[in-house]
Each structure stands twice: as structure tokens, then as C-alpha cells.
Amino acid sequence: MDAMASVMAFLQSLQGLPAYALLFGALAASGFGLPINEDVLLLAAAALTLRGVMDPLPLIAVAWCGLLFADGLVFHWGHRFGAPMLRHRALARMLPPARVAAMQDRMRRWGPASIFAVRFMPGMRTALFFAAGSMKIPYWHLFVFDGAAALVELPLLVYAVRAIGGRWQDILARVQQVQGVLVPALLAAIAAALLYLLLRRRKRPPPPP
């Protein structure tokens, strides 16, 4: 049984505080490289609120802290060890220099608000947060934008699962379908906001001499 299956089986056997502690620990451990699928774990935890294992609001609060801890840890590894680690042969196979450069270029183009969109990119989050850290982006940018994105994602996810009666497998399939549209839409909205601010700044009259 792999780590993800073990966590899922153990989570279903717990109740109350131990269940919240395991959820936080599993999410935090993903920041250390444990093969945990955050999306599947959160959907399963949301389904367990229907069985009284956890309550929705404490679940959202604990999951928010766990996600921010894991993302912050990955960001910190990039911030502290980014350049040397990215040149390491083993890591370069998983993250080719050209791909890292493209990620960093995207983040420079969109600014710190691009971190908001990263939360909605399963399969790419770890690499993108590591790349963001390697660019020496301030830590507060991560916590503000990633935290805001998690505050949007978690309540939607938990209450969507509860609305359909706990069939979290169906929700996961729908989330994966929507993400292909949601992420480009978010990036387009960010680009439009930045363009609006730039045009507004240019139209602002110069200060009097």
C-alpha cells in the first residue's frame, strides 16, 4: 500500500482531533516530498464530513494551514537552494532548465499575482512554487496570494462535495475538466487588471512643477 492509500485508510478510521491532525500532517508532509495528492486527499476529507468524522469549517481552517505550510516549505527550498538544486543532474531531468526559465519568465510577466493561479494547477504546483522561490520573490507574496487562492478553493471544494452527497470521485473529475478553462480565465483576468492599471497610470496627469 502506498503512502496516499495508507493516509486515506487511516483517515477514515479516525474521529475529531486525530483526524484533523492527520490531515494537517499529510498536507504538510507533501512539502517534504511525500507522494500525497492534495486534491484527492481534500476531496476525501470533505466527503468524510458527511459521516461526522470532521466538520466543514474546522476542516477548511486546518486544510488552509496545511496547504500554506506545504507550499511555503517548497517555496523556501527554492528560495534558499534554488539555483544550485536546479543545476543538479537529477533535478534537471525532472525540471529541464528550459522549462524552469519559461516558468520564471511567466511569473515575471504576470507579477506576484501569478501565484494565485498556481494553486489551481495540479501537477505543476510544486515545480512552480519552487521556481517562484528561486526567483527570490518575497515570502509575503506567497502567503497573501496563495492564501487568498486557498480561501477560494477550499470552501468551494468542501461544500461542492457535500452538495452532491459525498461522491468526491465525481467532483474530482469535474474539477479536472474545469481547471482547463479556469486557469486561462484567471490569467486573462489578471492580465486585464494589470493592463487597466498600466493604462490608468499613463493617463494620470503629471504632478505640477
GROMACS .gro file of C-alpha atoms in nm:
model
  209
    1MET     CA    1   0.000   0.000   0.000
    2ASP     CA    2   0.148   0.339  -0.099
    3ALA     CA    3   0.164   0.646   0.125
    4MET     CA    4  -0.151   0.802  -0.021
    5ALA     CA    5  -0.361   0.487   0.027
    6SER     CA    6  -0.229   0.446   0.383
    7VAL     CA    7  -0.323   0.802   0.475
    8MET     CA    8  -0.670   0.764   0.321
    9ALA     CA    9  -0.740   0.437   0.505
   10PHE     CA   10  -0.614   0.572   0.838
   11LEU     CA   11  -0.807   0.899   0.799
   12GLN     CA   12  -1.136   0.714   0.761
   13SER     CA   13  -1.073   0.524   1.086
   14LEU     CA   14  -1.027   0.840   1.295
   15GLN     CA   15  -1.264   1.092   1.451
   16GLY     CA   16  -1.235   1.454   1.561
   17LEU     CA   17  -0.897   1.598   1.662
   18PRO     CA   18  -0.684   1.299   1.547
   19ALA     CA   19  -0.844   1.322   1.202
   20TYR     CA   20  -0.763   1.693   1.175
   21ALA     CA   21  -0.408   1.627   1.295
   22LEU     CA   22  -0.357   1.354   1.035
   23LEU     CA   23  -0.497   1.578   0.761
   24PHE     CA   24  -0.263   1.863   0.855
   25GLY     CA   25   0.032   1.626   0.883
   26ALA     CA   26  -0.034   1.465   0.544
   27LEU     CA   27  -0.069   1.802   0.370
   28ALA     CA   28   0.243   1.937   0.543
   29ALA     CA   29   0.437   1.621   0.454
   30SER     CA   30   0.373   1.686   0.084
   31GLY     CA   31   0.605   1.985   0.124
   32PHE     CA   32   0.881   1.738   0.220
   33GLY     CA   33   0.823   1.535  -0.095
   34LEU     CA   34   0.584   1.268   0.037
   35PRO     CA   35   0.376   1.147  -0.261
   36ILE     CA   36   0.043   1.291  -0.145
   37ASN     CA   37  -0.218   1.410  -0.395
   38GLU     CA   38  -0.360   1.717  -0.222
   39ASP     CA   39  -0.674   1.731  -0.435
   40VAL     CA   40  -0.776   1.369  -0.376
   41LEU     CA   41  -0.697   1.394  -0.003
   42LEU     CA   42  -0.905   1.711   0.037
   43LEU     CA   43  -1.196   1.567  -0.158
   44ALA     CA   44  -1.192   1.253   0.056
   45ALA     CA   45  -1.174   1.462   0.375
   46ALA     CA   46  -1.469   1.672   0.256
   47ALA     CA   47  -1.667   1.352   0.192
   48LEU     CA   48  -1.590   1.239   0.547
   49THR     CA   49  -1.769   1.547   0.685
   50LEU     CA   50  -2.090   1.372   0.577
   51ARG     CA   51  -2.004   1.086   0.811
   52GLY     CA   52  -1.925   1.311   1.106
   53VAL     CA   53  -1.552   1.238   1.103
   54MET     CA   54  -1.482   1.613   1.064
   55ASP     CA   55  -1.686   1.933   1.045
   56PRO     CA   56  -1.668   2.161   0.737
   57LEU     CA   57  -1.538   2.484   0.894
   58PRO     CA   58  -1.263   2.327   1.108
   59LEU     CA   59  -1.168   2.115   0.806
   60ILE     CA   60  -1.131   2.428   0.592
   61ALA     CA   61  -0.922   2.601   0.860
   62VAL     CA   62  -0.691   2.301   0.916
   63ALA     CA   63  -0.655   2.235   0.542
   64TRP     CA   64  -0.576   2.604   0.479
   65CYS     CA   65  -0.293   2.591   0.734
   66GLY     CA   66  -0.165   2.262   0.595
   67LEU     CA   67  -0.163   2.386   0.235
   68LEU     CA   68   0.012   2.710   0.326
   69PHE     CA   69   0.272   2.520   0.529
   70ALA     CA   70   0.345   2.279   0.243
   71ASP     CA   71   0.355   2.550  -0.024
   72GLY     CA   72   0.567   2.772   0.197
   73LEU     CA   73   0.813   2.489   0.254
   74VAL     CA   74   0.854   2.419  -0.118
   75PHE     CA   75   0.887   2.794  -0.179
   76HIS     CA   76   1.152   2.811   0.096
   77TRP     CA   77   1.355   2.527  -0.063
   78GLY     CA   78   1.350   2.722  -0.389
   79HIS     CA   79   1.435   3.049  -0.213
   80ARG     CA   80   1.731   2.903  -0.027
   81PHE     CA   81   1.867   2.631  -0.256
   82GLY     CA   82   1.701   2.712  -0.588
   83ALA     CA   83   1.988   2.784  -0.826
   84PRO     CA   84   2.229   2.506  -0.713
   85MET     CA   85   1.949   2.248  -0.689
   86LEU     CA   86   1.810   2.335  -1.031
   87ARG     CA   87   2.155   2.268  -1.179
   88HIS     CA   88   2.177   1.925  -1.015
   89ARG     CA   89   2.164   1.643  -1.269
   90ALA     CA   90   1.876   1.452  -1.105
   91LEU     CA   91   1.655   1.759  -1.064
   92ALA     CA   92   1.741   1.887  -1.411
   93ARG     CA   93   1.585   1.571  -1.556
   94MET     CA   94   1.254   1.643  -1.380
   95LEU     CA   95   1.274   2.019  -1.433
   96PRO     CA   96   1.471   2.092  -1.752
   97PRO     CA   97   1.639   2.435  -1.747
   98ALA     CA   98   1.431   2.549  -2.044
   99ARG     CA   99   1.109   2.468  -1.860
  100VAL     CA  100   1.224   2.643  -1.542
  101ALA     CA  101   1.321   2.951  -1.745
  102ALA     CA  102   0.977   2.952  -1.909
  103MET     CA  103   0.808   2.930  -1.567
  104GLN     CA  104   1.017   3.212  -1.428
  105ASP     CA  105   0.954   3.426  -1.736
  106ARG     CA  106   0.578   3.376  -1.692
  107MET     CA  107   0.597   3.480  -1.330
  108ARG     CA  108   0.799   3.790  -1.413
  109ARG     CA  109   0.542   3.882  -1.677
  110TRP     CA  110   0.237   3.834  -1.457
  111GLY     CA  111   0.393   3.950  -1.131
  112PRO     CA  112   0.325   3.811  -0.782
  113ALA     CA  113  -0.046   3.769  -0.861
  114SER     CA  114   0.051   3.470  -1.078
  115ILE     CA  115   0.099   3.280  -0.750
  116PHE     CA  116  -0.280   3.295  -0.710
  117ALA     CA  117  -0.325   3.095  -1.030
  118VAL     CA  118  -0.062   2.837  -0.931
  119ARG     CA  119  -0.295   2.699  -0.660
  120PHE     CA  120  -0.532   2.588  -0.936
  121MET     CA  121  -0.265   2.398  -1.131
  122PRO     CA  122  -0.250   2.038  -1.004
  123GLY     CA  123   0.059   1.852  -1.114
  124MET     CA  124   0.254   2.177  -1.158
  125ARG     CA  125   0.223   2.344  -0.817
  126THR     CA  126   0.541   2.207  -0.663
  127ALA     CA  127   0.759   2.298  -0.961
  128LEU     CA  128   0.603   2.644  -0.991
  129PHE     CA  129   0.634   2.725  -0.620
  130PHE     CA  130   0.995   2.605  -0.627
  131ALA     CA  131   1.064   2.821  -0.934
  132ALA     CA  132   0.897   3.119  -0.766
  133GLY     CA  133   1.115   3.073  -0.458
  134SER     CA  134   1.430   3.051  -0.671
  135MET     CA  135   1.343   3.396  -0.809
  136LYS     CA  136   1.368   3.537  -0.453
  137ILE     CA  137   1.006   3.653  -0.458
  138PRO     CA  138   0.924   3.787  -0.108
  139TYR     CA  139   0.764   3.535   0.125
  140TRP     CA  140   0.469   3.763   0.194
  141HIS     CA  141   0.372   3.750  -0.175
  142LEU     CA  142   0.333   3.373  -0.145
  143PHE     CA  143   0.125   3.384   0.173
  144VAL     CA  144  -0.101   3.665   0.052
  145PHE     CA  145  -0.179   3.532  -0.297
  146ASP     CA  146  -0.159   3.158  -0.225
  147GLY     CA  147  -0.357   3.209   0.096
  148ALA     CA  148  -0.626   3.401  -0.092
  149ALA     CA  149  -0.647   3.130  -0.358
  150ALA     CA  150  -0.681   2.860  -0.090
  151LEU     CA  151  -0.962   3.060   0.073
  152VAL     CA  152  -1.144   3.045  -0.260
  153GLU     CA  153  -1.063   2.682  -0.338
  154LEU     CA  154  -1.130   2.512  -0.005
  155PRO     CA  155  -1.486   2.628   0.074
  156LEU     CA  156  -1.591   2.561  -0.287
  157LEU     CA  157  -1.441   2.213  -0.276
  158VAL     CA  158  -1.581   2.115   0.065
  159TYR     CA  159  -1.935   2.239   0.005
  160ALA     CA  160  -1.944   2.106  -0.351
  161VAL     CA  161  -1.867   1.758  -0.218
  162ARG     CA  162  -2.137   1.795   0.048
  163ALA     CA  163  -2.386   1.919  -0.212
  164ILE     CA  164  -2.358   1.604  -0.421
  165GLY     CA  165  -2.370   1.366  -0.127
  166GLY     CA  166  -2.001   1.286  -0.089
  167ARG     CA  167  -1.937   1.140  -0.437
  168TRP     CA  168  -1.592   1.300  -0.436
  169GLN     CA  169  -1.475   1.097  -0.735
  170ASP     CA  170  -1.734   1.280  -0.947
  171ILE     CA  171  -1.617   1.615  -0.809
  172LEU     CA  172  -1.254   1.531  -0.888
  173ALA     CA  173  -1.341   1.455  -1.250
  174ARG     CA  174  -1.536   1.780  -1.280
  175VAL     CA  175  -1.258   1.984  -1.117
  176GLN     CA  176  -1.005   1.844  -1.362
  177GLN     CA  177  -1.234   1.939  -1.652
  178VAL     CA  178  -1.294   2.291  -1.525
  179GLN     CA  179  -0.926   2.362  -1.449
  180GLY     CA  180  -0.850   2.367  -1.822
  181VAL     CA  181  -1.084   2.666  -1.851
  182LEU     CA  182  -1.043   2.816  -1.505
  183VAL     CA  183  -0.667   2.873  -1.512
  184PRO     CA  184  -0.660   3.056  -1.850
  185ALA     CA  185  -0.959   3.262  -1.735
  186LEU     CA  186  -0.778   3.359  -1.414
  187LEU     CA  187  -0.465   3.454  -1.606
  188ALA     CA  188  -0.672   3.658  -1.852
  189ALA     CA  189  -0.840   3.840  -1.563
  190ILE     CA  190  -0.502   3.916  -1.404
  191ALA     CA  191  -0.367   4.042  -1.738
  192ALA     CA  192  -0.673   4.264  -1.787
  193ALA     CA  193  -0.634   4.409  -1.437
  194LEU     CA  194  -0.264   4.481  -1.490
  195LEU     CA  195  -0.333   4.639  -1.829
  196TYR     CA  196  -0.606   4.857  -1.677
  197LEU     CA  197  -0.372   4.976  -1.400
  198LEU     CA  198  -0.095   5.048  -1.653
  199LEU     CA  199  -0.323   5.249  -1.881
  200ARG     CA  200  -0.468   5.438  -1.587
  201ARG     CA  201  -0.120   5.528  -1.465
  202ARG     CA  202  -0.020   5.654  -1.810
  203LYS     CA  203  -0.333   5.870  -1.838
  204ARG     CA  204  -0.276   6.024  -1.496
  205PRO     CA  205  -0.168   6.391  -1.539
  206PRO     CA  206   0.189   6.469  -1.433
  207PRO     CA  207   0.230   6.644  -1.096
  208PRO     CA  208   0.254   7.024  -1.113
  209PRO     CA  209   0.609   7.163  -1.110
   0.00000   0.00000   0.00000
